[in-house]
mmCIF file of C-alpha atoms in Angstrom:
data_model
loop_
_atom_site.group_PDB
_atom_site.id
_atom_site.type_symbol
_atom_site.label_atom_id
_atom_site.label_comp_id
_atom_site.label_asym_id
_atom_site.label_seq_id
_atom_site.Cartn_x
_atom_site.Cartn_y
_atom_site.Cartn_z
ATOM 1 C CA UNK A 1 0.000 0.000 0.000
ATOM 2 C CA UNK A 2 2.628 2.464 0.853
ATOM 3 C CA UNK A 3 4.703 1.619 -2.304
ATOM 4 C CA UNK A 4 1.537 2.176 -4.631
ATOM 5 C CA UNK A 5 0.395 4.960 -2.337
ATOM 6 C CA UNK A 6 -2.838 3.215 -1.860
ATOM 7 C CA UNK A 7 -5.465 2.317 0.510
ATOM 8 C CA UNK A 8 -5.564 -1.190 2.272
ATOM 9 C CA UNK A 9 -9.115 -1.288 0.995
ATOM 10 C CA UNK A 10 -7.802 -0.493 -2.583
ATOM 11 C CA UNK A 11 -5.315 -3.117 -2.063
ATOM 12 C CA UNK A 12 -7.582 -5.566 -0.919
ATOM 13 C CA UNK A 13 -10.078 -5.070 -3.934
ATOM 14 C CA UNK A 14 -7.076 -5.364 -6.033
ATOM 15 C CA UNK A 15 -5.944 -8.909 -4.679
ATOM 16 C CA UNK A 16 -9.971 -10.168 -4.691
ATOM 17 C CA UNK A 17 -9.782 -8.937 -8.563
ATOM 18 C CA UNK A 18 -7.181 -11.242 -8.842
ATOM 19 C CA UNK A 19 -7.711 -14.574 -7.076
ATOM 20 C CA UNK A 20 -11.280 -14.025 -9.156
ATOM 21 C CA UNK A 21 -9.125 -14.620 -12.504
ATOM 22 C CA UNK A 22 -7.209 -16.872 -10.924
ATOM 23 C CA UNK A 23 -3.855 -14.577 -11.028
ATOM 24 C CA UNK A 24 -3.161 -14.657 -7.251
ATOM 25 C CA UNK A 25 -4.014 -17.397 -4.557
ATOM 26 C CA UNK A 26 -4.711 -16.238 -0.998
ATOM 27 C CA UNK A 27 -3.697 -19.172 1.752
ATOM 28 C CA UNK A 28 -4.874 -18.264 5.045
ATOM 29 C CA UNK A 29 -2.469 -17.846 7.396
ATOM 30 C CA UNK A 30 0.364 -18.118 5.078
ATOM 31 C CA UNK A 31 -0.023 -15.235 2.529
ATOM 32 C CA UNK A 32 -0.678 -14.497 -0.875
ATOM 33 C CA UNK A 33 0.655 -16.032 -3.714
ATOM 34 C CA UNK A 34 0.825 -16.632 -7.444
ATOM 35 C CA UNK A 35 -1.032 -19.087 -8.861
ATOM 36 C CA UNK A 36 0.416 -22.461 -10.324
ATOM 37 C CA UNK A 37 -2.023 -21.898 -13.532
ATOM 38 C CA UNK A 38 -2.317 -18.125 -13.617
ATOM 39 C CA UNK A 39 -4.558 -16.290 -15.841
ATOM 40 C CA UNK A 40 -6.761 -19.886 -15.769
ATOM 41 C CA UNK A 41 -10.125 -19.480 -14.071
ATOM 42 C CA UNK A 42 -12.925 -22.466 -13.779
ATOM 43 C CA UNK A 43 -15.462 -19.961 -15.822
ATOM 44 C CA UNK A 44 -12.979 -17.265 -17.328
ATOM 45 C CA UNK A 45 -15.548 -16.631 -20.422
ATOM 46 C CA UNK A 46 -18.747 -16.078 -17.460
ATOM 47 C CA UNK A 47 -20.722 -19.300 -18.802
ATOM 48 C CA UNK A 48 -22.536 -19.486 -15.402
ATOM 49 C CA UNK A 49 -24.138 -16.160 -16.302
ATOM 50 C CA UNK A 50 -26.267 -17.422 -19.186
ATOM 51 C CA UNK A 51 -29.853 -18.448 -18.664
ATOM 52 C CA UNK A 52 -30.285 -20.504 -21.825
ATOM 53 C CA UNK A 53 -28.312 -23.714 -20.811
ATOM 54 C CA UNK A 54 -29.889 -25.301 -24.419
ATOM 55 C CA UNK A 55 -29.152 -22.448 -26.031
ATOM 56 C CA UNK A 56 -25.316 -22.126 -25.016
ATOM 57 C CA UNK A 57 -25.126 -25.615 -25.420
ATOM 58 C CA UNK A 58 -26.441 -25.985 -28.480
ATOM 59 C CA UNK A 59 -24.130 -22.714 -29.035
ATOM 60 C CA UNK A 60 -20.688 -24.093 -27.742
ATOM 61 C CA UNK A 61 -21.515 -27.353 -29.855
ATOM 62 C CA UNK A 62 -20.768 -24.726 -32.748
ATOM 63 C CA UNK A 63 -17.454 -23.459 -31.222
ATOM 64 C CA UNK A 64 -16.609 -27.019 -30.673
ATOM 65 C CA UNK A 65 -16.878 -28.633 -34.613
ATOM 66 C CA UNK A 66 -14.812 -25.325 -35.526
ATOM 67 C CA UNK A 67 -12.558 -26.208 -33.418
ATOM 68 C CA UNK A 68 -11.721 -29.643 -32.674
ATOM 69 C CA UNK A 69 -11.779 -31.511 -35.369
ATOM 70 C CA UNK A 70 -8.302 -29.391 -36.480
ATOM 71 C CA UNK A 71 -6.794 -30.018 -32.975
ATOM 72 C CA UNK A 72 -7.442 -33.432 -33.193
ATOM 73 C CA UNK A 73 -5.132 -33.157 -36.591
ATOM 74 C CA UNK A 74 -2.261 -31.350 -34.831
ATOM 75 C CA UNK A 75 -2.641 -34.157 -32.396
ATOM 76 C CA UNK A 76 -2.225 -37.053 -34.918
ATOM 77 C CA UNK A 77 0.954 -35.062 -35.891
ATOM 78 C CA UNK A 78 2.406 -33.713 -32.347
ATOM 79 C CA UNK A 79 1.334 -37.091 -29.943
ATOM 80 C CA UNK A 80 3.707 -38.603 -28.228
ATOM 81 C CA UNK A 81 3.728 -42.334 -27.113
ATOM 82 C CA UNK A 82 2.936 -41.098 -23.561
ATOM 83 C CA UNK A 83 0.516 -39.430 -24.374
ATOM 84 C CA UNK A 84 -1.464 -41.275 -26.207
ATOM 85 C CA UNK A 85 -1.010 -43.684 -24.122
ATOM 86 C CA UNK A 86 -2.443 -41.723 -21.414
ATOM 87 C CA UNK A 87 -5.377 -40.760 -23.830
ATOM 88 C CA UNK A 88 -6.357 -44.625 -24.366
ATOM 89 C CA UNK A 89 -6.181 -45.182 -20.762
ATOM 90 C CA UNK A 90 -8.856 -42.183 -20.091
ATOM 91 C CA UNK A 91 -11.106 -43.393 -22.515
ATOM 92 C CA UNK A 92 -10.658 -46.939 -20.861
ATOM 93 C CA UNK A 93 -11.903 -45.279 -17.568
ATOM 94 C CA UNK A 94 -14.460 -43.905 -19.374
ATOM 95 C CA UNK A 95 -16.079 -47.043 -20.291
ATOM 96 C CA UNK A 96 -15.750 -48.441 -17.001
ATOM 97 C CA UNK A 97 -17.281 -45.185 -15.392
ATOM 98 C CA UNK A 98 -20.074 -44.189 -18.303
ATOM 99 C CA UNK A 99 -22.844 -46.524 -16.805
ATOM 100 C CA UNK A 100 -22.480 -45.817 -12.906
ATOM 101 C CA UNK A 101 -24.438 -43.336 -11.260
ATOM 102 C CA UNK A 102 -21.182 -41.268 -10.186
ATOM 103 C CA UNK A 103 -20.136 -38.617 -12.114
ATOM 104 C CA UNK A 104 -16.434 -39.120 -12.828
ATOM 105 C CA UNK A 105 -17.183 -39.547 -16.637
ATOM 106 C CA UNK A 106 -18.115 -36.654 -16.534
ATOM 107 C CA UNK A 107 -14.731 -35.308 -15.468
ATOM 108 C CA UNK A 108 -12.596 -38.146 -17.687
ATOM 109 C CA UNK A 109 -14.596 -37.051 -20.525
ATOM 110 C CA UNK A 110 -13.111 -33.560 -20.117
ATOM 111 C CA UNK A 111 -9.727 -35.035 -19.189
ATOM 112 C CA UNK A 112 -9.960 -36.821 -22.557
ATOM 113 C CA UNK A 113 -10.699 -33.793 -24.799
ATOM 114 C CA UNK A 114 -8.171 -31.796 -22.514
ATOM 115 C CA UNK A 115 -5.194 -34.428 -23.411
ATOM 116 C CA UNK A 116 -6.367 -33.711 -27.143
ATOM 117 C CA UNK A 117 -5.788 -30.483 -26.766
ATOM 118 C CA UNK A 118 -2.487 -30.913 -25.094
ATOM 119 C CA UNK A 119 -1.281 -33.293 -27.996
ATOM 120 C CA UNK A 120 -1.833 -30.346 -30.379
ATOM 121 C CA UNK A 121 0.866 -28.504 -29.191
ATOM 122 C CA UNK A 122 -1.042 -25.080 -29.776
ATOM 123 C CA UNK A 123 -0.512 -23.062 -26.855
ATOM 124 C CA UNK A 124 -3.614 -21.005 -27.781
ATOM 125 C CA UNK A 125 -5.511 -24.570 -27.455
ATOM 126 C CA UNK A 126 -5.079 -25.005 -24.063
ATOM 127 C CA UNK A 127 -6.537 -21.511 -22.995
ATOM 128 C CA UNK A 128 -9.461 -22.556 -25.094
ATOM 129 C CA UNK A 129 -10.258 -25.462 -23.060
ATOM 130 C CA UNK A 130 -12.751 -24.222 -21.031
ATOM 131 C CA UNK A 131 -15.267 -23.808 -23.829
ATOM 132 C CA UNK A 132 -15.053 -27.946 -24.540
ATOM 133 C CA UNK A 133 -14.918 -28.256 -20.501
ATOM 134 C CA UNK A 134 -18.510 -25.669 -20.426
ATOM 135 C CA UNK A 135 -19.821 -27.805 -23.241
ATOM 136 C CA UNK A 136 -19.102 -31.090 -21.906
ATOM 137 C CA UNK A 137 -20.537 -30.122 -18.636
ATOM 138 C CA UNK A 138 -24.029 -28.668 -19.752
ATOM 139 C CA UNK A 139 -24.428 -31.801 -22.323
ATOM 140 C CA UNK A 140 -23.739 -34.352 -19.344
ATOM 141 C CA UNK A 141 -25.527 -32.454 -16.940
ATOM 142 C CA UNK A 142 -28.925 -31.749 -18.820
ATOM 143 C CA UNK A 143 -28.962 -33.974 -22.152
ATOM 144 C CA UNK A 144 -27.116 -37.231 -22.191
ATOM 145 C CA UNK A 145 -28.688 -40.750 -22.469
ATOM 146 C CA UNK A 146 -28.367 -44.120 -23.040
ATOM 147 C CA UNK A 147 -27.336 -43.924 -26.620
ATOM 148 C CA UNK A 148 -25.160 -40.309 -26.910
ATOM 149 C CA UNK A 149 -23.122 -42.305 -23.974
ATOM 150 C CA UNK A 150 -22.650 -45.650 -26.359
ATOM 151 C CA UNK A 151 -21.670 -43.385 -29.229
ATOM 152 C CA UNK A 152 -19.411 -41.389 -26.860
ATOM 153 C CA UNK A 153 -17.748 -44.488 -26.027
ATOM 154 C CA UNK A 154 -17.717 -45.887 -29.912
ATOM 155 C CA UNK A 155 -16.511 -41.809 -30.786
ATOM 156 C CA UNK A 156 -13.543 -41.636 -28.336
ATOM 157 C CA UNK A 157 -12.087 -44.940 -29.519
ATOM 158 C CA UNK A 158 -12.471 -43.703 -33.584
ATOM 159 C CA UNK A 159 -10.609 -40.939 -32.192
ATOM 160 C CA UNK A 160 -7.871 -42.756 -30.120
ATOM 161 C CA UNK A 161 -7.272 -45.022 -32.995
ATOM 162 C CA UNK A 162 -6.549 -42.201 -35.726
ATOM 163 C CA UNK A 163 -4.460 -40.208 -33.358
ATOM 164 C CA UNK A 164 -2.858 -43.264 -32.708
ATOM 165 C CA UNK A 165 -1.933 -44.435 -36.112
ATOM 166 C CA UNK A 166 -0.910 -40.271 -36.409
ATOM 167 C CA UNK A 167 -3.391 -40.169 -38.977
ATOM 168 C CA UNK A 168 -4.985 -36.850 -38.934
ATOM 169 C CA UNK A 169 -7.353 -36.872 -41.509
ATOM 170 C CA UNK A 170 -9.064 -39.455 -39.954
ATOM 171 C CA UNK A 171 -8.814 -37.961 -36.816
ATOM 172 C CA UNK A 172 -10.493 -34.691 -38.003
ATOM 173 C CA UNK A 173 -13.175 -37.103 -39.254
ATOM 174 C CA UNK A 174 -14.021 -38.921 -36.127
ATOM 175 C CA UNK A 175 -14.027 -36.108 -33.540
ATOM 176 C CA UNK A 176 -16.148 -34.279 -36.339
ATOM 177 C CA UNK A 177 -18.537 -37.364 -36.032
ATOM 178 C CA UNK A 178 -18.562 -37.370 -32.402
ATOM 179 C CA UNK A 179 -19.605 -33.370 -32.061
ATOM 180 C CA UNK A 180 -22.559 -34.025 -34.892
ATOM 181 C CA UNK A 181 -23.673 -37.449 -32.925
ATOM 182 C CA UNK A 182 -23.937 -35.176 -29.696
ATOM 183 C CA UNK A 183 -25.293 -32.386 -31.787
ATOM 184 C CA UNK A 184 -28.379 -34.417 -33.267
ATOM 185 C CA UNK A 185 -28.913 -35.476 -29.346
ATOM 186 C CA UNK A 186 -29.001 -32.076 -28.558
ATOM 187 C CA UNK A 187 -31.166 -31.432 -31.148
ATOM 188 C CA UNK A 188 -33.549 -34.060 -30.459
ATOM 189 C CA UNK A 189 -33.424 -32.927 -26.600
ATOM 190 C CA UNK A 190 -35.027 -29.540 -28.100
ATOM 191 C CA UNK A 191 -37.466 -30.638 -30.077
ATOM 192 C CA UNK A 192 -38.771 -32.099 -27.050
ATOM 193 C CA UNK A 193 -38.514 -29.538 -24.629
ATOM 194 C CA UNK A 194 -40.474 -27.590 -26.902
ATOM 195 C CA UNK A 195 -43.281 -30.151 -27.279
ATOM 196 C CA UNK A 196 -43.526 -30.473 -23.155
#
């Protein structure tokens, strides 16, 4: 405060502005620090904020076949062993998980898009993330069933296999056919909610 010839209360709304994005992380008793994953918030683009869950859905689902299906090329070129490796295991877990009543395929299925978007090697990618993370939530949370979850599961190994083989045409192609699959779902999900 003295060296910014501020008040404490200034100061204070300063370092809440920060831990907010996710800059600074205050530990009580200890002090305030930078964050591992600065810049990085859970819902930096204010998702929670929008009323119309279909709507953004339906809306991110648009964001998502612009931008996947070319990250899923870069990661058929930039993969390494490990991590697809990694990648295959996730979308073993997912298999195991997709039918229980928990909800950690929820969180695998964002791990596996997330590990896609590491594989790409784009930078950029990574800070997109939290669009597929928002659209991955909402679908799982308001408009999955029996079937988008066997086609999620038939999707995500179409995908594992191209990567795998580093064959990114193919790749494109699959996680293009996974977004439409869960598009149509999403679609279908409307047409009934407008019906009801």
């Amino acid at each position: 405060a003295k060296t910014l010839e501020v008040g404490r209360s200034t100061l204070r709304e300063a370092v809440r502005s920060l831990v907010s994005r996710n800059i600074l992380e205050v530990r009580q008793g200890s002090g305030t620090y930078v964050s591992e994953n600065p810049g990085i918030g859970e819902d930096p683009l204010g998702f929670a904020f929008v009323e119309d869950t279909l709507k953004l859905t339906a809306d991110l689902f648009s964001l998502r076949y612009i931008l996947e299906p070319e990250v899923a090329i870069l990661a058929a070129y930039n993969r390494t062993e490990e991590q697809i490796d990694y990648l295959e295991q996730v979308g073993n877990e997912i298999e195991d998980s997709i039918n229980t009543t928990d909800l950690l395929h929820f969180e695998l299925d964002i791990e596996f898009h997330s590990i896609i978007a590491d594989m790409s090697g784009n930078i950029a990618m990574t800070h997109l993330i939290p669009v597929v993370n928002q659209s991955i939530t909402l679908y799982n949370s308001y408009y999955t069933n029996e079937k988008s979850k066997s086609e999620t599961v038939d999707s995500h190994r179409e995908i594992i296999e191209a990567i795998r083989n580093k064959n990114p045409f193919q790749a494109r192609s699959a996680m293009q056919g996974h977004i439409a699959n869960n598009q149509r779902q999403l679609e279908a999900n409307r047409k009934l909610e407008q019906y009801s």
